[in-house]
Amino acid sequence: MSYSKGDQSPVVIEETPKERPKVTDELPPFLGYPLKGVAFVMRQIAMFCGFLMAFTFGAVVVIRYGFGGDLFAYEEWLLGFSIVGFFAGAVLASARNLHINADILGIVIQDPRLIWWRGFVVLLVELLVILFLVYACYVSLLDDFSFPRLRATPVLRIPFVSWRIAIMCAFGFMAMFTAAYLYVHIRKGLGLPLRSEIMKGASK
């Protein structure tokens, strides 16, 4: 912001903040556009599940204390929606690199080269951990399908694999976004131009 000189009252000129480019904008189009679609779908799922949970709990209170009734077996199907909504939000956090990272080295290290290596190690460890979780979910699904009948909830008989498949898919999407951030981080370390910078230079 700036102020005008003279006897007049100061005029405040607000500068619009520049929008930070998304990681999907730095990827090749054949990778960036599908991940943009994934982020959009996850956003809709998270909003729908959040609204459904709030509406259901409100309806339960009204039906139970207003009419003396009960919403039949709502805990079973709402559990699935809550799990799916939670992991959809986790995918969005990975897409925006907003997961909590309790790493004190980011404050202590001042050398730019060490800062880059610290970021590389953190992203690589995150990617390896998420890939291990994808594998663990896969093993869990194999165990579920090994039974003659799928294990399910007691009343509505909703198979447990329905949300376990969703969890495995969510971890897979989280791994994709983490790998995308690792790709961008490596390009920055090598001094290679990012796609957003190339597009900005071409537009001038």
Short mmCIF file of C-alpha atoms in Angstrom, two decimals:
data_model
loop_
_atom_site.label_atom_id
_atom_site.label_comp_id
_atom_site.label_asym_id
_atom_site.label_seq_id
_atom_site.Cartn_x
_atom_site.Cartn_y
_atom_site.Cartn_z
CA MET A 1 0.00 0.00 0.00
CA SER A 2 1.13 3.65 -0.53
CA TYR A 3 0.16 7.13 0.74
CA SER A 4 -0.20 10.39 -1.22
CA LYS A 5 1.89 13.40 -0.19
CA GLY A 6 0.51 16.80 0.77
CA ASP A 7 -2.16 18.09 3.11
CA GLN A 8 -4.83 15.74 1.90
CA SER A 9 -5.76 12.64 3.82
CA PRO A 10 -3.67 9.61 2.93
CA VAL A 11 -4.98 7.48 0.12
CA VAL A 12 -4.51 3.80 0.68
CA ILE A 13 -3.81 1.78 -2.44
CA GLU A 14 -4.31 -1.88 -1.74
CA GLU A 15 -2.19 -4.30 -3.69
CA THR A 16 -3.89 -7.52 -4.67
CA PRO A 17 -1.81 -10.49 -3.53
CA LYS A 18 -0.46 -12.69 -6.26
CA GLU A 19 -2.00 -16.12 -6.38
CA ARG A 20 0.50 -18.84 -5.66
CA PRO A 21 0.68 -21.34 -8.53
CA LYS A 22 -0.67 -24.79 -7.69
CA VAL A 23 1.55 -27.83 -7.95
CA THR A 24 -0.68 -29.17 -10.73
CA ASP A 25 0.22 -26.10 -12.81
CA GLU A 26 3.89 -27.11 -12.69
CA LEU A 27 3.30 -30.60 -14.07
CA PRO A 28 3.03 -31.65 -17.71
CA PRO A 29 -0.58 -31.31 -18.92
CA PHE A 30 -1.17 -35.06 -19.16
CA LEU A 31 -0.39 -35.29 -15.42
CA GLY A 32 -1.58 -31.92 -14.19
CA TYR A 33 -5.13 -32.01 -15.56
CA PRO A 34 -6.05 -35.43 -14.10
CA LEU A 35 -4.73 -34.34 -10.70
CA LYS A 36 -6.77 -31.15 -10.96
CA GLY A 37 -9.79 -33.34 -11.56
CA VAL A 38 -8.90 -35.45 -8.54
CA ALA A 39 -8.64 -32.35 -6.34
CA PHE A 40 -12.00 -31.08 -7.61
CA VAL A 41 -13.74 -34.40 -6.92
CA MET A 42 -12.18 -34.64 -3.45
CA ARG A 43 -13.39 -31.12 -2.68
CA GLN A 44 -16.96 -32.04 -3.61
CA ILE A 45 -16.80 -35.26 -1.58
CA ALA A 46 -15.46 -33.47 1.50
CA MET A 47 -18.17 -30.79 1.29
CA PHE A 48 -20.95 -33.34 0.74
CA CYS A 49 -19.81 -35.58 3.60
CA GLY A 50 -19.43 -32.62 5.95
CA PHE A 51 -22.94 -31.38 5.12
CA LEU A 52 -24.38 -34.90 5.45
CA MET A 53 -22.80 -35.40 8.87
CA ALA A 54 -24.07 -32.05 10.17
CA PHE A 55 -27.56 -32.64 8.74
CA THR A 56 -27.73 -36.19 10.13
CA PHE A 57 -26.69 -35.22 13.65
CA GLY A 58 -29.23 -32.40 13.58
CA ALA A 59 -31.95 -34.76 12.37
CA VAL A 60 -31.05 -37.27 15.10
CA VAL A 61 -31.49 -34.62 17.79
CA VAL A 62 -34.83 -33.48 16.37
CA ILE A 63 -36.19 -37.01 15.90
CA ARG A 64 -34.95 -38.31 19.25
CA TYR A 65 -35.87 -35.39 21.51
CA GLY A 66 -38.65 -33.85 19.47
CA PHE A 67 -40.59 -36.93 18.42
CA GLY A 68 -39.21 -39.60 20.74
CA GLY A 69 -38.01 -41.74 17.82
CA ASP A 70 -34.69 -42.90 16.47
CA LEU A 71 -32.96 -42.81 13.09
CA PHE A 72 -32.53 -46.47 12.19
CA ALA A 73 -28.88 -47.64 12.11
CA TYR A 74 -27.57 -44.24 11.06
CA GLU A 75 -24.24 -44.94 12.79
CA GLU A 76 -23.33 -47.60 10.27
CA TRP A 77 -23.78 -45.70 7.02
CA LEU A 78 -22.67 -42.40 8.53
CA LEU A 79 -19.41 -44.04 9.63
CA GLY A 80 -18.60 -44.81 5.99
CA PHE A 81 -19.33 -41.25 4.88
CA SER A 82 -17.28 -39.79 7.74
CA ILE A 83 -14.27 -41.96 6.84
CA VAL A 84 -14.55 -41.10 3.13
CA GLY A 85 -14.95 -37.39 3.91
CA PHE A 86 -11.98 -37.42 6.28
CA PHE A 87 -9.65 -38.98 3.73
CA ALA A 88 -10.98 -36.74 0.95
CA GLY A 89 -9.89 -33.81 3.13
CA ALA A 90 -6.51 -35.50 3.62
CA VAL A 91 -6.07 -35.68 -0.16
CA LEU A 92 -6.90 -31.96 -0.41
CA ALA A 93 -4.31 -31.23 2.29
CA SER A 94 -1.72 -33.15 0.25
CA ALA A 95 -2.74 -31.27 -2.89
CA ARG A 96 -2.10 -27.97 -1.10
CA ASN A 97 0.88 -29.21 0.97
CA LEU A 98 -0.90 -28.31 4.20
CA HIS A 99 -0.23 -31.38 6.30
CA ILE A 100 1.34 -30.62 9.70
CA ASN A 101 5.09 -31.09 9.57
CA ALA A 102 6.71 -31.02 13.01
CA ASP A 103 10.23 -30.46 11.70
CA ILE A 104 12.41 -28.10 13.74
CA LEU A 105 15.18 -28.25 11.12
CA GLY A 106 13.15 -25.88 8.95
CA ILE A 107 13.74 -23.19 11.57
CA VAL A 108 17.32 -24.02 12.51
CA ILE A 109 18.90 -24.48 9.06
CA GLN A 110 19.82 -21.25 7.26
CA ASP A 111 22.04 -22.49 4.43
CA PRO A 112 19.98 -22.58 1.17
CA ARG A 113 21.69 -25.78 0.02
CA LEU A 114 20.92 -27.57 3.29
CA ILE A 115 17.38 -26.20 3.19
CA TRP A 116 16.89 -27.81 -0.22
CA TRP A 117 18.29 -31.13 1.00
CA ARG A 118 16.10 -30.98 4.10
CA GLY A 119 13.01 -30.43 1.90
CA PHE A 120 14.07 -33.27 -0.39
CA VAL A 121 14.51 -35.71 2.50
CA VAL A 122 11.17 -34.71 4.09
CA LEU A 123 9.24 -35.15 0.83
CA LEU A 124 11.00 -38.43 0.06
CA VAL A 125 10.24 -39.83 3.53
CA GLU A 126 6.61 -38.71 3.24
CA LEU A 127 6.29 -40.41 -0.15
CA LEU A 128 7.83 -43.67 1.11
CA VAL A 129 5.59 -43.72 4.19
CA ILE A 130 2.45 -43.11 2.12
CA LEU A 131 3.44 -45.82 -0.37
CA PHE A 132 3.91 -48.21 2.54
CA LEU A 133 0.40 -47.32 3.76
CA VAL A 134 -0.98 -48.02 0.28
CA TYR A 135 0.67 -51.44 0.41
CA ALA A 136 -0.68 -52.06 3.92
CA CYS A 137 -4.21 -51.20 2.72
CA TYR A 138 -3.75 -53.59 -0.20
CA VAL A 139 -2.71 -56.41 2.16
CA SER A 140 -5.71 -55.63 4.38
CA LEU A 141 -8.03 -55.88 1.37
CA LEU A 142 -6.54 -59.23 0.40
CA ASP A 143 -7.25 -60.44 3.91
CA ASP A 144 -10.87 -59.26 3.68
CA PHE A 145 -11.45 -60.97 0.33
CA SER A 146 -9.94 -64.20 1.65
CA PHE A 147 -13.04 -64.85 3.78
CA PRO A 148 -15.94 -66.77 2.20
CA ARG A 149 -18.25 -63.90 3.11
CA LEU A 150 -17.16 -60.29 3.40
CA ARG A 151 -17.17 -58.90 6.90
CA ALA A 152 -19.91 -56.28 7.25
CA THR A 153 -21.75 -54.09 9.73
CA PRO A 154 -24.25 -55.97 11.93
CA VAL A 155 -27.51 -54.30 10.86
CA LEU A 156 -27.27 -52.91 7.34
CA ARG A 157 -24.59 -55.42 6.30
CA ILE A 158 -22.38 -52.76 4.70
CA PRO A 159 -19.09 -54.46 3.73
CA PHE A 160 -16.04 -53.10 5.52
CA VAL A 161 -14.11 -53.22 2.25
CA SER A 162 -16.29 -50.42 0.85
CA TRP A 163 -14.49 -47.75 2.87
CA ARG A 164 -11.19 -49.63 3.04
CA ILE A 165 -11.01 -49.38 -0.76
CA ALA A 166 -11.72 -45.66 -0.43
CA ILE A 167 -8.90 -45.33 2.13
CA MET A 168 -6.43 -47.10 -0.19
CA CYS A 169 -7.44 -44.84 -3.08
CA ALA A 170 -7.02 -41.78 -0.86
CA PHE A 171 -3.51 -42.81 0.15
CA GLY A 172 -2.75 -43.41 -3.54
CA PHE A 173 -3.86 -39.88 -4.44
CA MET A 174 -1.85 -38.48 -1.51
CA ALA A 175 1.21 -40.29 -2.86
CA MET A 176 0.63 -38.74 -6.31
CA PHE A 177 0.46 -35.20 -4.94
CA THR A 178 3.49 -35.76 -2.72
CA ALA A 179 5.42 -37.10 -5.73
CA ALA A 180 4.35 -33.99 -7.66
CA TYR A 181 5.79 -31.73 -4.95
CA LEU A 182 8.97 -33.81 -4.95
CA TYR A 183 9.21 -33.41 -8.74
CA VAL A 184 8.86 -29.62 -8.47
CA HIS A 185 11.35 -29.52 -5.60
CA ILE A 186 13.94 -31.42 -7.65
CA ARG A 187 13.46 -29.12 -10.64
CA LYS A 188 14.03 -26.10 -8.40
CA GLY A 189 17.17 -27.67 -6.97
CA LEU A 190 18.54 -28.37 -10.44
CA GLY A 191 17.82 -24.80 -11.52
CA LEU A 192 15.35 -25.89 -14.19
CA PRO A 193 12.51 -23.50 -15.02
CA LEU A 194 9.06 -24.38 -13.77
CA ARG A 195 6.12 -24.66 -16.14
CA SER A 196 4.43 -21.59 -14.63
CA GLU A 197 7.59 -19.55 -15.23
CA ILE A 198 7.81 -20.77 -18.83
CA MET A 199 4.16 -19.87 -19.45
CA LYS A 200 4.65 -16.45 -17.85
CA GLY A 201 7.71 -15.78 -20.06
CA ALA A 202 5.84 -16.89 -23.17
CA SER A 203 2.94 -14.55 -22.42
CA LYS A 204 5.20 -11.47 -22.26
#
